Structure formats: structure tokens, C-alpha cells
mmCIF file of C-alpha atoms in Angstrom:
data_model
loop_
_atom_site.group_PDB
_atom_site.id
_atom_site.type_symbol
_atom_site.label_atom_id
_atom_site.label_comp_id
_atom_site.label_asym_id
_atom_site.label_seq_id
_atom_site.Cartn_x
_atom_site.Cartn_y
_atom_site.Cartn_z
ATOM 1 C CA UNK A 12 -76.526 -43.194 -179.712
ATOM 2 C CA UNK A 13 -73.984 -40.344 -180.512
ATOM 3 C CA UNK A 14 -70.140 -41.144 -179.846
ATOM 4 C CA UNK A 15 -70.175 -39.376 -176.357
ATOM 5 C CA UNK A 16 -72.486 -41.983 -175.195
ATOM 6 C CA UNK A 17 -70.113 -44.792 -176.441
ATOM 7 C CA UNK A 18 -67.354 -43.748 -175.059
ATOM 8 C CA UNK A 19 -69.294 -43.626 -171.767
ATOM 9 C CA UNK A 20 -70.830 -46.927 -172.070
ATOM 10 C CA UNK A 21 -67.428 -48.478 -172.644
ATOM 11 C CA UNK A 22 -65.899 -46.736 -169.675
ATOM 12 C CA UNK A 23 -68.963 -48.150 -167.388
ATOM 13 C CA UNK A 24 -68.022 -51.688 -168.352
ATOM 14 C CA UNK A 25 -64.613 -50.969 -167.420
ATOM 15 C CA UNK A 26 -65.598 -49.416 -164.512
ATOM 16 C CA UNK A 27 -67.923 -52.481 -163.682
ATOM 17 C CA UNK A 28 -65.401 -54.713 -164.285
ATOM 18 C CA UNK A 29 -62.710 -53.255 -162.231
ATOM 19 C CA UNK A 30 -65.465 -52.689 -159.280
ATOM 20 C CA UNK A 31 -66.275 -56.591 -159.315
ATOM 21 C CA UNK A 32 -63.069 -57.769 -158.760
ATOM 22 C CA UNK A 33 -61.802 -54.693 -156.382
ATOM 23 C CA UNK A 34 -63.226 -56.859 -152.887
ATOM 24 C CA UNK A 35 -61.127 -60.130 -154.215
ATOM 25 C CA UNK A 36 -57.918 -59.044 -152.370
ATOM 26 C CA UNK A 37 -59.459 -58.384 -149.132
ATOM 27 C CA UNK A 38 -61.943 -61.136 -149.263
ATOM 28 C CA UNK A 39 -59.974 -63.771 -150.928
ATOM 29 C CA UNK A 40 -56.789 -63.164 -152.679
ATOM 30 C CA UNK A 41 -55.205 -62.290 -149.220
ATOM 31 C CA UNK A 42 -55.939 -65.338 -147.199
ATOM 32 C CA UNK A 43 -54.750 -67.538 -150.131
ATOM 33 C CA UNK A 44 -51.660 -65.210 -151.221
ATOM 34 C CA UNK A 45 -53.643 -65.343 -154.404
ATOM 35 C CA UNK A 46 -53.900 -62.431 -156.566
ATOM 36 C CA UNK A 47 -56.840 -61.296 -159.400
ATOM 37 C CA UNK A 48 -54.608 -61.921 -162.348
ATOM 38 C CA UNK A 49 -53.555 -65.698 -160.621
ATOM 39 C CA UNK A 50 -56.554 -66.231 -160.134
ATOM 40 C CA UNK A 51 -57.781 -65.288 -163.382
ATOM 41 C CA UNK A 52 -55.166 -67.784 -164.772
ATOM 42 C CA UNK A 53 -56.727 -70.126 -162.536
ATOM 43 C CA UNK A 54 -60.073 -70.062 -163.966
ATOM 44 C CA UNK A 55 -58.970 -69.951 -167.211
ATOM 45 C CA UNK A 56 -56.476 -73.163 -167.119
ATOM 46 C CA UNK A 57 -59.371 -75.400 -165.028
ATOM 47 C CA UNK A 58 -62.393 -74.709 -167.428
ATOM 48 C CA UNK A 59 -59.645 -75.249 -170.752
ATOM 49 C CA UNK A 60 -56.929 -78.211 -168.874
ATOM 50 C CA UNK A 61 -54.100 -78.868 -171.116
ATOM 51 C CA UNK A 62 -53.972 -75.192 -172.261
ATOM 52 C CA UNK A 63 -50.907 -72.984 -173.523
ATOM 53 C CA UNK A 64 -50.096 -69.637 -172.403
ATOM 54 C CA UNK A 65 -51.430 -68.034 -175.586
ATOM 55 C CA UNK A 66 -54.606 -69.490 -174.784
ATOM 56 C CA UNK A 67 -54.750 -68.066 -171.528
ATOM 57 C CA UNK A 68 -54.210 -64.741 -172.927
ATOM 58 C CA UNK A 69 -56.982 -65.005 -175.786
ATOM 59 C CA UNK A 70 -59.259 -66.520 -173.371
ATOM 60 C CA UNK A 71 -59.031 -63.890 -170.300
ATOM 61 C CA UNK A 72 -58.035 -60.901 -172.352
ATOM 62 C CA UNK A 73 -54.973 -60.182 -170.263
ATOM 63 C CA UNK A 74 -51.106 -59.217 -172.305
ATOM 64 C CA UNK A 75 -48.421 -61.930 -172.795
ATOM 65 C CA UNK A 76 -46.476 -60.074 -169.596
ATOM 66 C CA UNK A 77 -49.165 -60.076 -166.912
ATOM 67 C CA UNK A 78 -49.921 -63.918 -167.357
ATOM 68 C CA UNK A 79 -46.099 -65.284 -167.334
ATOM 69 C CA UNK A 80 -45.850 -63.476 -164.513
ATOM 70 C CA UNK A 81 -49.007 -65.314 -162.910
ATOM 71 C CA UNK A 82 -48.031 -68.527 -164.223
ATOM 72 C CA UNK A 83 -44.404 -68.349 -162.992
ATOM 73 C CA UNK A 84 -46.116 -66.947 -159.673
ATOM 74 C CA UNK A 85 -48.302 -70.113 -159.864
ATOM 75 C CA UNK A 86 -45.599 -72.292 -160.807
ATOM 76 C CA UNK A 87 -43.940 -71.239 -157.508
ATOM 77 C CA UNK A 88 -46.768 -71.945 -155.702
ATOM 78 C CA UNK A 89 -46.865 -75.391 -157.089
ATOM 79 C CA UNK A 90 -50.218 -74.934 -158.073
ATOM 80 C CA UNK A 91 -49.887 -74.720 -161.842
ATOM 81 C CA UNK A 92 -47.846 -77.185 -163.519
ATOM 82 C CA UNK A 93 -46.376 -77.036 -167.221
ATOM 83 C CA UNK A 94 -45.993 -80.028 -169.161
ATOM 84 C CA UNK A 95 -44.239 -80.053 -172.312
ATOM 85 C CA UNK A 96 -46.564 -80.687 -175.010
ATOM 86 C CA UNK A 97 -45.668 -84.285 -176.692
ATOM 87 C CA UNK A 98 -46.056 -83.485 -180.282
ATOM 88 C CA UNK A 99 -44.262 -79.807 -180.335
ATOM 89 C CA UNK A 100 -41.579 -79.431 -177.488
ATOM 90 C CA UNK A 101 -40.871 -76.158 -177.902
ATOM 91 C CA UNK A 102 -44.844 -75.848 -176.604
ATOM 92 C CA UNK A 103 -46.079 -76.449 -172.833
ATOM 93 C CA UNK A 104 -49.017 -77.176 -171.700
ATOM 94 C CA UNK A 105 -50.698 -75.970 -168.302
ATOM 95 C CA UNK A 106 -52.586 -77.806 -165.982
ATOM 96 C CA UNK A 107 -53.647 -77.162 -162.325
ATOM 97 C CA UNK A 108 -51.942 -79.473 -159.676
ATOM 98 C CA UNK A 109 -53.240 -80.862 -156.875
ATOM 99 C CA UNK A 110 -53.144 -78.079 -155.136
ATOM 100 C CA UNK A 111 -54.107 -75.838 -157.162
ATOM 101 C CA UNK A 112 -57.472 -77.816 -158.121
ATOM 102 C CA UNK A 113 -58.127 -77.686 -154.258
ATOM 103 C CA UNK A 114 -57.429 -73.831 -154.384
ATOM 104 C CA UNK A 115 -59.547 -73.139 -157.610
ATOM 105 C CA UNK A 116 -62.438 -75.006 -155.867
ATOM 106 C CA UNK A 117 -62.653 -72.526 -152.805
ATOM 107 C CA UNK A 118 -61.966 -69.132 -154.887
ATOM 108 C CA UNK A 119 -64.773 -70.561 -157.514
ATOM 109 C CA UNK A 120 -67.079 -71.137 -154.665
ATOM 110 C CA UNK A 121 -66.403 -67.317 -153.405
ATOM 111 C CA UNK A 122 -66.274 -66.037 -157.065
ATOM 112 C CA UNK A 123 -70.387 -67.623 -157.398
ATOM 113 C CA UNK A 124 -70.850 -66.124 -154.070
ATOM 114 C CA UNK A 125 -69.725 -62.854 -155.804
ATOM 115 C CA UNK A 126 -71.604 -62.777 -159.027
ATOM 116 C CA UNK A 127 -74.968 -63.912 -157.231
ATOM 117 C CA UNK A 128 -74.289 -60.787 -154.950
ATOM 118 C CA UNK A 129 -73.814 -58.656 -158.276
ATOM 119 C CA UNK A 130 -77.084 -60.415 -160.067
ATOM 120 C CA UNK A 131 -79.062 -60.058 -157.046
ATOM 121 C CA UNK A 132 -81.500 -57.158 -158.538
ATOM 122 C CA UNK A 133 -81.479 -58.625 -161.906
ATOM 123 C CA UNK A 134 -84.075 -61.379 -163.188
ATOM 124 C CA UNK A 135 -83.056 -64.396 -165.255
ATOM 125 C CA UNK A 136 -84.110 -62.293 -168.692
ATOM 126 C CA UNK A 137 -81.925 -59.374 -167.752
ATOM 127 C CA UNK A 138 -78.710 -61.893 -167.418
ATOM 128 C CA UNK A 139 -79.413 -63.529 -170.219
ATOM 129 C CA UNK A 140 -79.748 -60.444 -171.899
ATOM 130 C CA UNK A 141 -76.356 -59.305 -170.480
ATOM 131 C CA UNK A 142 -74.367 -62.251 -171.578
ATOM 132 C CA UNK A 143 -75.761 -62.452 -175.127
ATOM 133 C CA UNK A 144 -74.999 -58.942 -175.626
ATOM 134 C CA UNK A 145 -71.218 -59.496 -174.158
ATOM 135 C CA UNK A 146 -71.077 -62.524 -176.210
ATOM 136 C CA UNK A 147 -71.608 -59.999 -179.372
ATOM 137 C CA UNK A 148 -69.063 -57.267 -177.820
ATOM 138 C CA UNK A 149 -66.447 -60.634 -177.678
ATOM 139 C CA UNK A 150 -67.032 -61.393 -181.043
ATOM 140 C CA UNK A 151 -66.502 -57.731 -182.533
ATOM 141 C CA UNK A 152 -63.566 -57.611 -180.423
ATOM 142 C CA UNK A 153 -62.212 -60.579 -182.009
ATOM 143 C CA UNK A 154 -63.696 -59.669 -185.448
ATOM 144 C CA UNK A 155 -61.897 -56.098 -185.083
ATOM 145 C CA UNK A 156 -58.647 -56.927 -183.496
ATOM 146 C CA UNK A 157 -57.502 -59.916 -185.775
#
């Protein structure tokens, strides 16, 4: 594959990407004052509970900037909650409240609804397929950027 068709390979995940979650304001994000990069903190602080904000970063691939804004956006909400960590004080930990575990379990519900529209004309081996090779992209990333 010459470098022309990297480059456009690249740009059709990012145009994939950004496609998928375009629909989440109008479908979602709007009738729970929720937006994509909340709710990305969201997913990201229910699946790893107990989390720091560094971890959030790492784990959804977003800059130090967007997700304190989400979290103190969250935090407002009272749907987040940080706790500071016991054994380093200076460190706090994130957790969803109440509230937000109600929340996350109505988005996550849509965001399934979502991905099996997207998988629809794709058989099990094709998804498979798809997440080993992103699984391998993740790991060069993290191989190349550290």
C-alpha cells in the first residue's frame, strides 16, 4: 500500500468515527443535556470506577483540557463525583453517582442501539476482524507515542 493510501485510510477512520457519534446530540445528548465528550467520560469512568483523570484521557484518547472540562461539567451535574484518593491526596478518584449510573444506563442502552445499527451489514467474522485489527492500531499508537 503506497503512502497516499495511508493517509486515506487514516482519514476514513476519522471520518467513521466522527460520523458515528454525529446523531448523539440530536438523538441523545440533547434530551439529557449530555454532550459526546461527557458522555465519553461517562463510559470511560463506569467500565474503570475509581479512575483518575489521566486515566480517562489514556483510556478515551481525548487531551487533558477537553476532559476537565467534562468532568467539571459532570461534576455540576452531580453525576460524577471525585473522591480524594486515600493513599495520595493530592490524587482524586472518579466515580459515577447515583445519578449518573442511572444516566450511563440509558445512553449505553442507545449507544448498543447505535453500534448494532452500524454492524448491521457486517457478520460476526468481519467485527471480529475489525476489533483485532483496532486492537493492533491501539497498541502502535501506544508503542509510538510513549
Amino acid at each position: 500500500m503506497d503512502a497516499a493510501a495511508d493517509d486515506l485510510l487514516l482519514l476514513q477512520l476519522v471520518r467513521v468515527v466522527n460520523l458515528a457519534g454525529r446523531p448523539f446530540a440530536q438523538r441523545v445528548g440533547r434530551e439529557h443535556r449530555l454532550t459526546l465528550p461527557e458522555w465519553r467520560v461517562m463510559a470511560v469512568v463506569a467500565r474503570l470506577p475509581g479512575c483518575t483523570a489521566s486515566q480517562v484521557c489514556e483510556q478515551c484518547g481525548m487531551d487533558k483540557m477537553a476532559v476537565s472540562r467534562a468532568l467539571g461539567s459532570l461534576q455540576r451535574a452531580q453525576r460524577v463525583d471525585r473522591c480524594a484518593d486515600p493513599d495520595d491526596q493530592r490524587c482524586n478518584r472518579l466515580y459515577l453517582s447515583e445519578a449518573g449510573r442511572a444516566l450511563h444506563a440509558v445512553v449505553h442502552e442507545a449507544a448498543r442501539h447505535r453500534e448494532a445499527e452500524l454492524f448491521e451489514g457486517m457478520v460476526p467474522a468481519e467485527r471480529e476482524q475489525l476489533a483485532a485489527a483496532l486492537e493492533k492500531m491501539l497498541a502502535a499508537m501506544a508503542r509510538v507515542d510513549h
